[in-house]
Amino acid sequence: MSTKLNIHILLYMQSHNISRMVIENCILQKMSYTQYTDSQTQLMSIAKAIVSPGKGVLAADEINATMEKRFSGIGVENTEENRKIYRGLLFSATNSQHSLSEYISGVILNHETFHQSNEDGVSFIDVLQKNGMIPGIKLDQGVTPLVGTNDEVIAEGLDRLSSRCSEYYKLGARFAKWRCVLKISENTPSELAMKENANVLARYASICQQNGLVPIVEPEVLRDGDHDLEKNQKVTEQVLSYTYKALMEHHVFLEGTLLKPNMVTAGQSCTKSYTAKDVAKATVTALQRTVPAAVPGIVFLSGGQSEEEATLNLNAMNQLEMVKPWRLSFSFARALQASALKAWQGKSCNATAAQAELLKRSYANGMATQGKYEENSVSTFADTDDNFVAQHVY
Ligand code: 13P
């Protein structure tokens, strides 16, 4: 089949300022995608399993500095042993009727947790797999300043990424995440920040796929600021446009990826208030305008919303009668763990209570992925606590 571009496409490219290379890549990829390779089929099936109905992701990949903040809130010392005990209780959460894997398809770990074992010497990877959950790994190595900008940052971690991916795959990882951070202010995000973060996400996604890992692409627009919902929607649309342009240019196989964006909410100090339906409409509109239908699922971060707020917003999105070609699910850290942490308090006698909190929140979010959650039908220890952390670093 010829890949020559016809006059209509050329005119469209001119009017939309799209380079010839991008269009040619689309055509070439489309041709090769009519028949999936074995590795593409494998990536698609992992991505689909992660967003299967009623399920989402538990993000338990907080770096040690973040765990310091979490543990200091409940008076627990931030040691490797305490982090291991805490994560161990999360991963084996079960009660007489339910197990975590009914609502949680995959768990994101960091490097330390990925190599830890429980008290019986069973590695956490085995614990997750035996309990029916897919292990994932955080691959970015934090953020560093983008010099010359207004305090903007770029995520690091591309060095040796291919060999890191291959090692994690051998140990059982089947998906990964990489978080980039964009800030809203009068003159941010800058074009440089959006472009460079999009490129690093695309490079990461491409390297993951070469090594059999489904990349979760996470361009997070932070909630810091007093901007309104409309402003966040505009910025989220811009950031996602840059992200998908870069993913196309890097030949990323979209069917074998997941997106982890912020929900479109007003800034933390905005004085206007919005309903869950407002948030849902603004978020789905932004996604419709920017995220290709080939992407199988969108797993939102919670971004400092309270547990109940995050559940209600996700539920409202899934109730909306708007075109949604992707599954809409969750990959929460704070909005799944806040109540469990509060119940645990670092005491082994509270482990079962902490697990019960995690199970309840996971159930609530599982219902929200199907638009079946009823407001306040699940009550947990910290369900309305605000989890916002200024300039949040993971
Ligand atoms: P929050 O849900 O706490 O925003 O964290 C999401 C995240 O990026 C962790 O992977």
Coordinates of N, CA and C in Angstrom, one line a residue, residues 51-57 103-104 259 261-265 275-281 283-284 287 297-302 305-320 324 326-332 335-336 361-374:
V51 N -8.0 -2.6 33.6 CA -9.3 -1.8 33.7 C -10.5 -2.6 33.5
S52 N -10.5 -3.9 33.9 CA -11.7 -4.7 33.8 C -12.8 -4.1 34.7
P53 N -14.0 -4.3 34.3 CA -15.1 -3.7 35.0 C -15.1 -3.9 36.5
G54 N -15.3 -2.8 37.3 CA -15.3 -3.0 38.7 C -13.9 -2.9 39.4
K55 N -12.9 -2.8 38.6 CA -11.5 -2.8 39.2 C -10.7 -1.6 38.8
G56 N -9.7 -1.4 39.7 CA -8.7 -0.3 39.4 C -7.4 -0.7 40.1
V57 N -6.6 0.4 40.2 CA -5.2 0.2 40.7 C -5.0 0.8 42.0
Y103 N -11.6 -5.9 43.7 CA -11.7 -4.5 43.3 C -10.4 -4.0 42.7
I104 N -9.3 -4.6 43.1 CA -8.0 -4.1 42.7 C -7.3 -5.1 41.7
L259 N -3.6 5.7 30.6 CA -3.4 7.1 30.9 C -3.8 7.3 32.4
P261 N -4.3 10.5 34.4 CA -4.3 12.0 34.5 C -4.9 12.5 35.8
N262 N -4.8 13.8 36.1 CA -5.6 14.4 37.1 C -7.1 14.5 36.7
M263 N -8.0 14.5 37.6 CA -9.4 14.8 37.3 C -9.4 16.3 37.1
V264 N -10.2 16.9 36.3 CA -10.3 18.3 36.1 C -11.1 18.9 37.3
T265 N -10.4 19.5 38.2 CA -11.0 20.1 39.4 C -10.6 21.6 39.4
T275 N -19.9 21.0 41.6 CA -20.5 19.7 41.9 C -19.7 18.6 41.3
A276 N -19.9 17.3 41.7 CA -19.2 16.2 41.1 C -19.6 16.1 39.6
K277 N -20.8 16.5 39.3 CA -21.2 16.5 37.9 C -20.4 17.5 37.0
D278 N -20.2 18.7 37.6 CA -19.4 19.7 36.9 C -18.0 19.1 36.7
V279 N -17.4 18.5 37.7 CA -16.0 18.0 37.5 C -16.0 16.9 36.5
A280 N -17.1 16.0 36.5 CA -17.2 14.9 35.6 C -17.3 15.4 34.2
K281 N -18.1 16.4 33.9 CA -18.3 17.0 32.6 C -17.0 17.6 32.0
T283 N -14.0 17.0 33.0 CA -13.0 16.0 32.8 C -13.2 15.2 31.5
V284 N -14.4 14.7 31.4 CA -14.7 13.9 30.2 C -14.6 14.7 28.9
L287 N -10.9 14.9 28.1 CA -10.4 13.7 27.6 C -10.9 13.4 26.1
G297 N -7.9 2.5 28.6 CA -8.4 2.9 29.9 C -7.7 4.1 30.5
I298 N -8.4 4.8 31.3 CA -7.9 6.0 32.0 C -8.1 5.7 33.5
V299 N -6.9 5.7 34.2 CA -7.0 5.4 35.6 C -6.5 6.7 36.4
F300 N -7.5 7.4 37.0 CA -7.2 8.7 37.5 C -6.3 8.6 38.8
L301 N -5.5 9.6 39.0 CA -4.9 9.8 40.3 C -5.9 10.6 41.2
S302 N -5.7 10.6 42.5 CA -6.7 11.3 43.3 C -6.2 12.7 43.6
Q305 N -7.6 14.9 46.7 CA -9.1 15.0 47.1 C -9.3 14.0 48.3
S306 N -10.4 14.3 49.0 CA -10.7 13.3 50.0 C -11.1 12.0 49.4
E307 N -11.2 11.0 50.2 CA -11.5 9.6 49.6 C -12.9 9.7 49.0
E308 N -13.9 10.3 49.7 CA -15.3 10.3 49.2 C -15.4 11.2 48.0
E309 N -14.7 12.3 48.0 CA -14.8 13.2 46.8 C -14.3 12.5 45.6
A310 N -13.1 11.8 45.7 CA -12.5 11.1 44.5 C -13.5 10.1 44.0
T311 N -14.1 9.3 45.0 CA -15.1 8.3 44.6 C -16.3 8.9 43.9
L312 N -16.8 10.0 44.4 CA -18.0 10.6 43.8 C -17.7 11.2 42.4
N313 N -16.5 11.8 42.3 CA -16.2 12.3 41.0 C -16.1 11.2 39.9
L314 N -15.4 10.1 40.3 CA -15.3 9.0 39.4 C -16.6 8.4 39.0
N315 N -17.5 8.3 40.0 CA -18.8 7.8 39.8 C -19.6 8.6 38.9
A316 N -19.5 10.0 39.1 CA -20.3 10.9 38.2 C -19.8 10.8 36.8
M317 N -18.5 10.6 36.6 CA -18.0 10.4 35.2 C -18.7 9.2 34.6
N318 N -18.7 8.1 35.3 CA -19.2 6.9 34.7 C -20.7 6.9 34.6
Q319 N -21.4 7.9 35.2 CA -22.9 8.0 35.1 C -23.2 8.9 33.9
L320 N -22.2 9.8 33.5 CA -22.5 10.7 32.4 C -22.9 10.1 31.1
K324 N -17.7 7.9 25.7 CA -16.5 7.6 26.5 C -15.9 6.3 26.0
W326 N -13.1 4.9 26.3 CA -12.1 4.3 27.2 C -12.9 3.9 28.5
R327 N -12.3 2.9 29.2 CA -12.8 2.6 30.6 C -12.3 3.7 31.5
L328 N -13.1 4.2 32.4 CA -12.7 5.2 33.4 C -12.6 4.6 34.8
S329 N -11.4 4.5 35.3 CA -11.2 3.8 36.6 C -10.2 4.6 37.4
F330 N -9.6 4.0 38.4 CA -8.8 4.7 39.4 C -7.4 4.1 39.6
S331 N -6.5 4.9 40.0 CA -5.1 4.5 40.4 C -4.8 5.4 41.6
F332 N -5.5 5.3 42.6 CA -5.4 6.2 43.8 C -4.3 5.7 44.8
A335 N -6.4 8.5 48.2 CA -7.8 8.3 48.3 C -8.2 6.8 48.5
L336 N -7.2 6.0 48.5 CA -7.4 4.6 48.9 C -6.8 4.2 50.3
R361 N -12.9 1.0 50.9 CA -12.7 2.1 49.9 C -12.5 1.5 48.5
S362 N -11.9 0.3 48.4 CA -11.6 -0.3 47.1 C -13.0 -0.7 46.5
Y363 N -13.9 -1.2 47.4 CA -15.2 -1.6 46.9 C -15.9 -0.4 46.4
A364 N -15.9 0.7 47.2 CA -16.6 2.0 46.7 C -16.1 2.4 45.4
N365 N -14.8 2.4 45.2 CA -14.2 2.8 43.9 C -14.5 1.8 42.8
G366 N -14.6 0.5 43.1 CA -15.0 -0.4 42.1 C -16.4 -0.2 41.7
M367 N -17.3 0.2 42.6 CA -18.7 0.6 42.2 C -18.7 1.8 41.3
A368 N -17.8 2.8 41.7 CA -17.7 4.0 41.0 C -17.3 3.8 39.5
T369 N -16.4 2.8 39.3 CA -16.0 2.5 37.9 C -17.2 2.1 37.0
Q370 N -18.3 1.7 37.7 CA -19.5 1.3 37.0 C -20.6 2.3 37.1
G371 N -20.3 3.4 37.8 CA -21.4 4.4 38.0 C -22.5 3.9 39.0
K372 N -22.1 3.0 39.9 CA -23.1 2.4 40.8 C -22.9 2.8 42.2
Y373 N -22.0 3.8 42.5 CA -21.8 4.2 43.9 C -22.8 5.1 44.4
E374 N -23.3 4.9 45.6 CA -24.3 5.9 46.2 C -23.6 6.7 47.2

